[in-house]
Amino acid sequence: MKLKSISLSRSGVRVIDAQTKHAIEFKGRIIFLCASTIESARILLLSGIANSSGQVGKNLMDHIMGGGANARIDGPMDKDSIGNRPNGIYVPRFRNIGKGKSSFARGYGFQGGGGRSDWGRGVEQAGFGAEFKKSLRKPGPWGFSFYGFGEMLPNEANRVELDKSKVDAWGIPAAHITCVYGDNEKALVHDMSITAAEMLAEAGAHEIQPYTSNNPPGLVIHEMGTARMGKDPKTSVLNAHNQSWDVPNLFVTDGACMASTACQNPSITYMALTARAAAYAVDAMKRNEL
């Protein structure tokens, strides 16, 4: 049976069987909503609950990426990277930490790595015939790259709403998404290219090529926000335990709960928040508070 969740209530979940299209309702003492950032917001909006703050669907965020630099770097020509996936490197956030402050808020980290170019370099080289192809069988020169991933600031204008004209295969209003990067995010990407080039130069690299990319939100696939945690029920959807202010037996522990993005991959954070919220819910049930 394939089920499509369409709404929540204070006592259960209403779903549609994707094959028969029959509606079914499941009752539960507590409910954990973890349908992903955009879909969790859509389900909450369809349900019409947990939104006394008016914050459901607002502050949609995604990391921003696309600034960095590539370069040639001297390496032993009798050596090559071994294995299908040799390890890369990670440079943690270093902007706006300590005394040094930048013209923009928050920061970014770098992913990257080194290696020797393979036969694909032939696309940019002049050559033809058997000898040319034979030359591409040998590894090319060593290179090193940095690729930045930065934080996106929350903005209520970036949001998920119910589409007024478009519905999904079950006749349920689809999600309408409005999301753009702001000036701060664009400044991060620009700075990524500068600092990546500077690091490579200090490491002795040459033929350094800084770059920036105009990637849209959603490409990083780290969607967050839309049901943010907070200290005040007037300005947030969830409390510090991922528990709905309005519906105490409802918990949201996917990316929707995030109030900011930081610049790291968020998956492990979601897992930790879920484990903590589940432990809190169990203890609350034992105390008959839920």
Short mmCIF file of C-alpha atoms in Angstrom, two decimals:
data_model
loop_
_atom_site.label_atom_id
_atom_site.label_comp_id
_atom_site.label_asym_id
_atom_site.label_seq_id
_atom_site.Cartn_x
_atom_site.Cartn_y
_atom_site.Cartn_z
CA MET A 1 0.00 0.00 0.00
CA LYS A 2 1.29 3.44 -0.95
CA LEU A 3 0.00 6.25 1.20
CA LYS A 4 -0.11 9.97 0.56
CA SER A 5 -0.40 12.15 3.68
CA ILE A 6 -2.82 15.02 3.17
CA SER A 7 -3.58 16.48 6.59
CA LEU A 8 -3.07 16.26 10.32
CA SER A 9 -5.47 16.69 13.19
CA ARG A 10 -4.95 16.89 16.93
CA SER A 11 -5.61 13.16 17.18
CA GLY A 12 -4.21 11.58 14.03
CA VAL A 13 -3.17 11.64 10.40
CA ARG A 14 -5.46 11.51 7.37
CA VAL A 15 -3.97 9.86 4.31
CA ILE A 16 -5.06 8.72 0.85
CA ASP A 17 -4.29 5.30 -0.56
CA ALA A 18 -2.37 6.14 -3.74
CA GLN A 19 -3.90 3.19 -5.60
CA THR A 20 -7.54 3.19 -4.49
CA LYS A 21 -7.64 6.90 -3.55
CA HIS A 22 -9.64 5.99 -0.46
CA ALA A 23 -9.09 8.22 2.58
CA ILE A 24 -7.84 6.55 5.76
CA GLU A 25 -7.28 8.07 9.19
CA PHE A 26 -4.71 6.82 11.71
CA LYS A 27 -5.05 7.80 15.36
CA GLY A 28 -2.03 8.41 17.56
CA ARG A 29 -1.14 9.71 20.98
CA ILE A 30 1.79 11.66 19.50
CA ILE A 31 2.64 12.53 15.91
CA PHE A 32 6.08 13.14 14.40
CA LEU A 33 5.87 15.04 11.13
CA CYS A 34 9.04 14.48 9.08
CA ALA A 35 7.98 14.80 5.45
CA SER A 36 10.89 17.15 4.53
CA THR A 37 10.96 20.92 4.74
CA ILE A 38 8.65 21.81 1.87
CA GLU A 39 6.20 18.93 2.22
CA SER A 40 5.94 19.28 6.01
CA ALA A 41 4.99 22.93 5.51
CA ARG A 42 2.41 21.98 2.89
CA ILE A 43 0.84 19.36 5.17
CA LEU A 44 0.63 21.82 8.05
CA LEU A 45 -0.94 24.46 5.81
CA LEU A 46 -3.44 21.92 4.45
CA SER A 47 -4.28 20.88 8.00
CA GLY A 48 -4.82 24.42 9.24
CA ILE A 49 -3.18 23.72 12.60
CA ALA A 50 -0.01 24.73 14.49
CA ASN A 51 0.09 28.14 12.81
CA SER A 52 -1.10 30.70 15.34
CA SER A 53 2.22 32.50 14.78
CA GLY A 54 1.62 32.72 11.03
CA GLN A 55 5.16 31.39 10.53
CA VAL A 56 4.36 28.07 8.85
CA GLY A 57 5.85 28.10 5.37
CA LYS A 58 7.95 31.22 5.95
CA ASN A 59 11.75 31.58 6.10
CA LEU A 60 12.51 28.88 3.54
CA MET A 61 16.29 28.51 3.27
CA ASP A 62 18.86 26.50 1.35
CA HIS A 63 22.63 26.63 1.55
CA ILE A 64 24.34 28.63 -1.16
CA MET A 65 27.24 27.19 -3.13
CA GLY A 66 29.26 28.00 -6.18
CA GLY A 67 32.32 30.05 -5.26
CA GLY A 68 35.85 28.69 -5.26
CA ALA A 69 39.01 28.21 -7.27
CA ASN A 70 40.93 25.54 -9.19
CA ALA A 71 44.69 25.41 -9.73
CA ARG A 72 47.65 23.35 -10.83
CA ILE A 73 49.89 22.24 -7.98
CA ASP A 74 53.23 20.50 -8.04
CA GLY A 75 53.09 16.84 -7.06
CA PRO A 76 55.08 13.64 -7.52
CA MET A 77 54.65 12.58 -11.13
CA ASP A 78 55.23 8.92 -10.27
CA LYS A 79 52.22 8.92 -7.95
CA ASP A 80 48.47 9.01 -8.55
CA SER A 81 45.32 9.11 -6.44
CA ILE A 82 44.26 5.53 -5.75
CA GLY A 83 40.71 4.19 -5.50
CA ASN A 84 37.35 5.23 -6.86
CA ARG A 85 36.73 7.81 -4.14
CA PRO A 86 39.94 9.11 -2.51
CA ASN A 87 39.21 11.35 0.46
CA GLY A 88 38.70 15.06 -0.01
CA ILE A 89 39.31 17.93 2.38
CA TYR A 90 37.07 20.25 4.38
CA VAL A 91 37.92 23.74 5.60
CA PRO A 92 35.52 24.77 8.42
CA ARG A 93 34.01 28.22 8.52
CA PHE A 94 36.61 30.91 9.24
CA ARG A 95 34.81 34.15 8.35
CA ASN A 96 33.29 36.30 11.15
CA ILE A 97 34.87 34.22 13.89
CA GLY A 98 36.87 35.98 16.60
CA LYS A 99 37.93 39.58 16.14
CA GLY A 100 37.98 39.70 12.35
CA LYS A 101 34.68 40.84 10.83
CA SER A 102 33.56 40.88 7.22
CA SER A 103 31.18 43.15 5.34
CA PHE A 104 28.66 40.28 5.26
CA ALA A 105 27.04 38.18 7.99
CA ARG A 106 27.86 34.55 8.88
CA GLY A 107 30.20 32.51 6.70
CA TYR A 108 31.02 29.45 4.65
CA GLY A 109 33.21 26.36 4.53
CA PHE A 110 35.16 24.74 1.73
CA GLN A 111 35.02 21.25 0.34
CA GLY A 112 37.74 20.24 -2.06
CA GLY A 113 40.59 17.96 -2.86
CA GLY A 114 43.54 17.17 -5.05
CA GLY A 115 44.17 14.73 -7.83
CA ARG A 116 45.57 14.19 -11.30
CA SER A 117 43.48 14.88 -14.37
CA ASP A 118 42.37 11.89 -16.44
CA TRP A 119 41.47 11.36 -20.10
CA GLY A 120 38.69 13.94 -19.81
CA ARG A 121 41.32 16.67 -20.18
CA GLY A 122 41.42 15.75 -23.86
CA VAL A 123 38.25 17.79 -24.40
CA GLU A 124 40.28 20.98 -23.95
CA GLN A 125 43.46 19.80 -25.68
CA ALA A 126 44.41 19.85 -29.35
CA GLY A 127 45.12 16.45 -30.80
CA PHE A 128 43.93 13.65 -33.00
CA GLY A 129 44.54 10.00 -33.69
CA ALA A 130 46.01 7.00 -31.94
CA GLU A 131 49.01 8.78 -30.39
CA PHE A 132 46.78 11.47 -28.93
CA LYS A 133 44.45 8.89 -27.41
CA LYS A 134 47.41 6.93 -26.08
CA SER A 135 48.76 10.03 -24.34
CA LEU A 136 45.47 10.48 -22.50
CA ARG A 137 45.81 7.04 -20.92
CA LYS A 138 48.49 8.47 -18.65
CA PRO A 139 47.48 10.73 -15.74
CA GLY A 140 47.76 14.45 -16.34
CA PRO A 141 49.18 17.12 -14.03
CA TRP A 142 48.18 17.49 -10.38
CA GLY A 143 45.44 19.91 -9.48
CA PHE A 144 43.68 21.17 -6.36
CA SER A 145 40.27 22.77 -5.89
CA PHE A 146 38.16 24.54 -3.27
CA TYR A 147 34.37 24.71 -3.53
CA GLY A 148 32.40 26.78 -1.03
CA PHE A 149 29.11 26.12 0.79
CA GLY A 150 27.66 29.05 2.71
CA GLU A 151 24.87 30.02 5.04
CA MET A 152 21.59 31.51 3.87
CA LEU A 153 19.88 34.02 6.15
CA PRO A 154 16.19 33.56 7.04
CA ASN A 155 13.77 35.85 5.23
CA GLU A 156 9.99 35.69 5.56
CA ALA A 157 9.63 36.58 1.87
CA ASN A 158 11.14 33.19 1.02
CA ARG A 159 8.23 30.86 1.65
CA VAL A 160 6.09 27.84 0.85
CA GLU A 161 2.39 28.43 0.19
CA LEU A 162 -0.52 26.40 -1.13
CA ASP A 163 -0.85 26.89 -4.85
CA LYS A 164 -4.21 28.46 -5.72
CA SER A 165 -4.52 26.82 -9.12
CA LYS A 166 -2.23 23.78 -9.29
CA VAL A 167 -3.02 20.44 -7.63
CA ASP A 168 -1.15 17.15 -7.38
CA ALA A 169 -2.22 13.73 -8.67
CA TRP A 170 -4.66 13.37 -5.76
CA GLY A 171 -6.33 16.72 -6.32
CA ILE A 172 -4.59 18.32 -3.33
CA PRO A 173 -3.15 21.86 -3.69
CA ALA A 174 0.52 21.72 -4.62
CA ALA A 175 3.28 23.68 -2.92
CA HIS A 176 4.02 27.09 -4.40
CA ILE A 177 7.61 28.10 -3.67
CA THR A 178 9.05 31.60 -3.60
CA CYS A 179 12.77 31.69 -2.79
CA VAL A 180 15.72 33.81 -3.92
CA TYR A 181 19.20 34.46 -2.57
CA GLY A 182 19.79 37.92 -1.15
CA ASP A 183 22.74 40.29 -1.27
CA ASN A 184 24.39 38.64 1.74
CA GLU A 185 24.42 35.21 0.09
CA LYS A 186 25.82 36.66 -3.14
CA ALA A 187 28.55 38.40 -1.14
CA LEU A 188 29.48 35.05 0.39
CA VAL A 189 29.92 33.45 -3.03
CA HIS A 190 32.09 36.33 -4.22
CA ASP A 191 34.27 36.06 -1.12
CA MET A 192 34.58 32.29 -1.57
CA SER A 193 36.35 32.80 -4.89
CA ILE A 194 38.78 35.34 -3.44
CA THR A 195 39.80 33.38 -0.34
CA ALA A 196 40.04 30.09 -2.27
CA ALA A 197 42.47 31.71 -4.70
CA GLU A 198 44.45 33.21 -1.83
CA MET A 199 44.76 29.85 -0.08
CA LEU A 200 45.92 28.13 -3.24
CA ALA A 201 48.51 30.86 -3.86
CA GLU A 202 49.86 30.48 -0.32
CA ALA A 203 50.11 26.72 -0.90
CA GLY A 204 52.32 27.30 -3.93
CA ALA A 205 49.76 26.51 -6.61
CA HIS A 206 49.87 28.09 -10.05
CA GLU A 207 47.49 28.69 -12.96
CA ILE A 208 44.88 29.62 -10.35
CA GLN A 209 41.35 30.05 -11.70
CA PRO A 210 38.83 31.59 -9.25
CA TYR A 211 35.18 31.32 -10.21
CA THR A 212 31.63 32.03 -9.07
CA SER A 213 28.40 30.34 -10.13
CA ASN A 214 24.87 31.75 -10.18
CA ASN A 215 23.16 28.70 -8.67
CA PRO A 216 19.47 28.96 -7.67
CA PRO A 217 18.05 27.95 -4.27
CA GLY A 218 17.15 24.26 -4.21
CA LEU A 219 20.24 23.09 -6.06
CA VAL A 220 22.09 22.30 -2.83
CA ILE A 221 19.06 20.23 -1.67
CA HIS A 222 19.48 21.38 1.96
CA GLU A 223 16.05 22.99 2.36
CA MET A 224 15.33 24.30 5.86
CA GLY A 225 13.00 26.61 7.75
CA THR A 226 9.18 26.80 7.24
CA ALA A 227 8.32 25.62 10.78
CA ARG A 228 11.05 27.21 12.85
CA MET A 229 11.92 26.55 16.46
CA GLY A 230 12.05 29.50 18.84
CA LYS A 231 11.54 30.87 22.32
CA ASP A 232 8.31 32.79 21.61
CA PRO A 233 5.10 31.14 20.30
CA LYS A 234 4.23 34.44 18.65
CA THR A 235 7.23 34.24 16.32
CA SER A 236 7.90 30.51 15.98
CA VAL A 237 6.06 27.24 15.26
CA LEU A 238 7.99 24.90 17.58
CA ASN A 239 9.60 25.12 21.00
CA ALA A 240 13.13 24.02 21.88
CA HIS A 241 12.02 20.36 21.92
CA ASN A 242 10.65 20.47 18.34
CA GLN A 243 7.16 20.42 19.88
CA SER A 244 4.36 22.47 18.41
CA TRP A 245 3.37 25.40 20.60
CA ASP A 246 -0.26 25.00 19.49
CA VAL A 247 -0.57 21.20 19.37
CA PRO A 248 1.54 19.66 22.18
CA ASN A 249 1.37 16.10 20.80
CA LEU A 250 2.82 17.20 17.42
CA PHE A 251 6.59 17.22 16.80
CA VAL A 252 8.42 18.32 13.64
CA THR A 253 12.04 17.17 13.42
CA ASP A 254 13.04 17.48 9.77
CA GLY A 255 14.66 20.51 8.16
CA ALA A 256 11.49 22.55 8.63
CA CYS A 257 12.40 23.09 12.28
CA MET A 258 15.64 24.96 11.60
CA ALA A 259 15.83 28.65 12.49
CA SER A 260 19.10 29.14 10.59
CA THR A 261 21.22 27.02 8.28
CA ALA A 262 24.84 27.41 9.43
CA CYS A 263 27.07 26.25 6.57
CA GLN A 264 27.50 22.52 7.27
CA ASN A 265 25.61 19.58 5.84
CA PRO A 266 22.54 19.39 8.15
CA SER A 267 21.64 15.68 7.99
CA ILE A 268 23.31 14.62 11.26
CA THR A 269 21.77 17.64 13.00
CA TYR A 270 18.29 16.44 12.00
CA MET A 271 19.09 12.99 13.38
CA ALA A 272 20.27 14.45 16.69
CA LEU A 273 17.20 16.71 16.98
CA THR A 274 14.92 13.74 16.27
CA ALA A 275 16.58 11.57 18.91
CA ARG A 276 16.33 14.37 21.45
CA ALA A 277 12.69 15.13 20.64
CA ALA A 278 11.75 11.43 20.79
CA ALA A 279 13.36 11.08 24.22
CA TYR A 280 11.52 14.18 25.41
CA ALA A 281 8.19 12.87 24.08
CA VAL A 282 8.66 9.49 25.78
CA ASP A 283 9.43 11.13 29.12
CA ALA A 284 6.40 13.43 28.72
CA MET A 285 4.14 10.45 28.07
CA LYS A 286 5.48 8.68 31.13
CA ARG A 287 4.55 11.76 33.14
CA ASN A 288 1.10 11.76 31.48
CA GLU A 289 1.79 15.18 30.03
CA LEU A 290 1.00 13.91 26.53
#
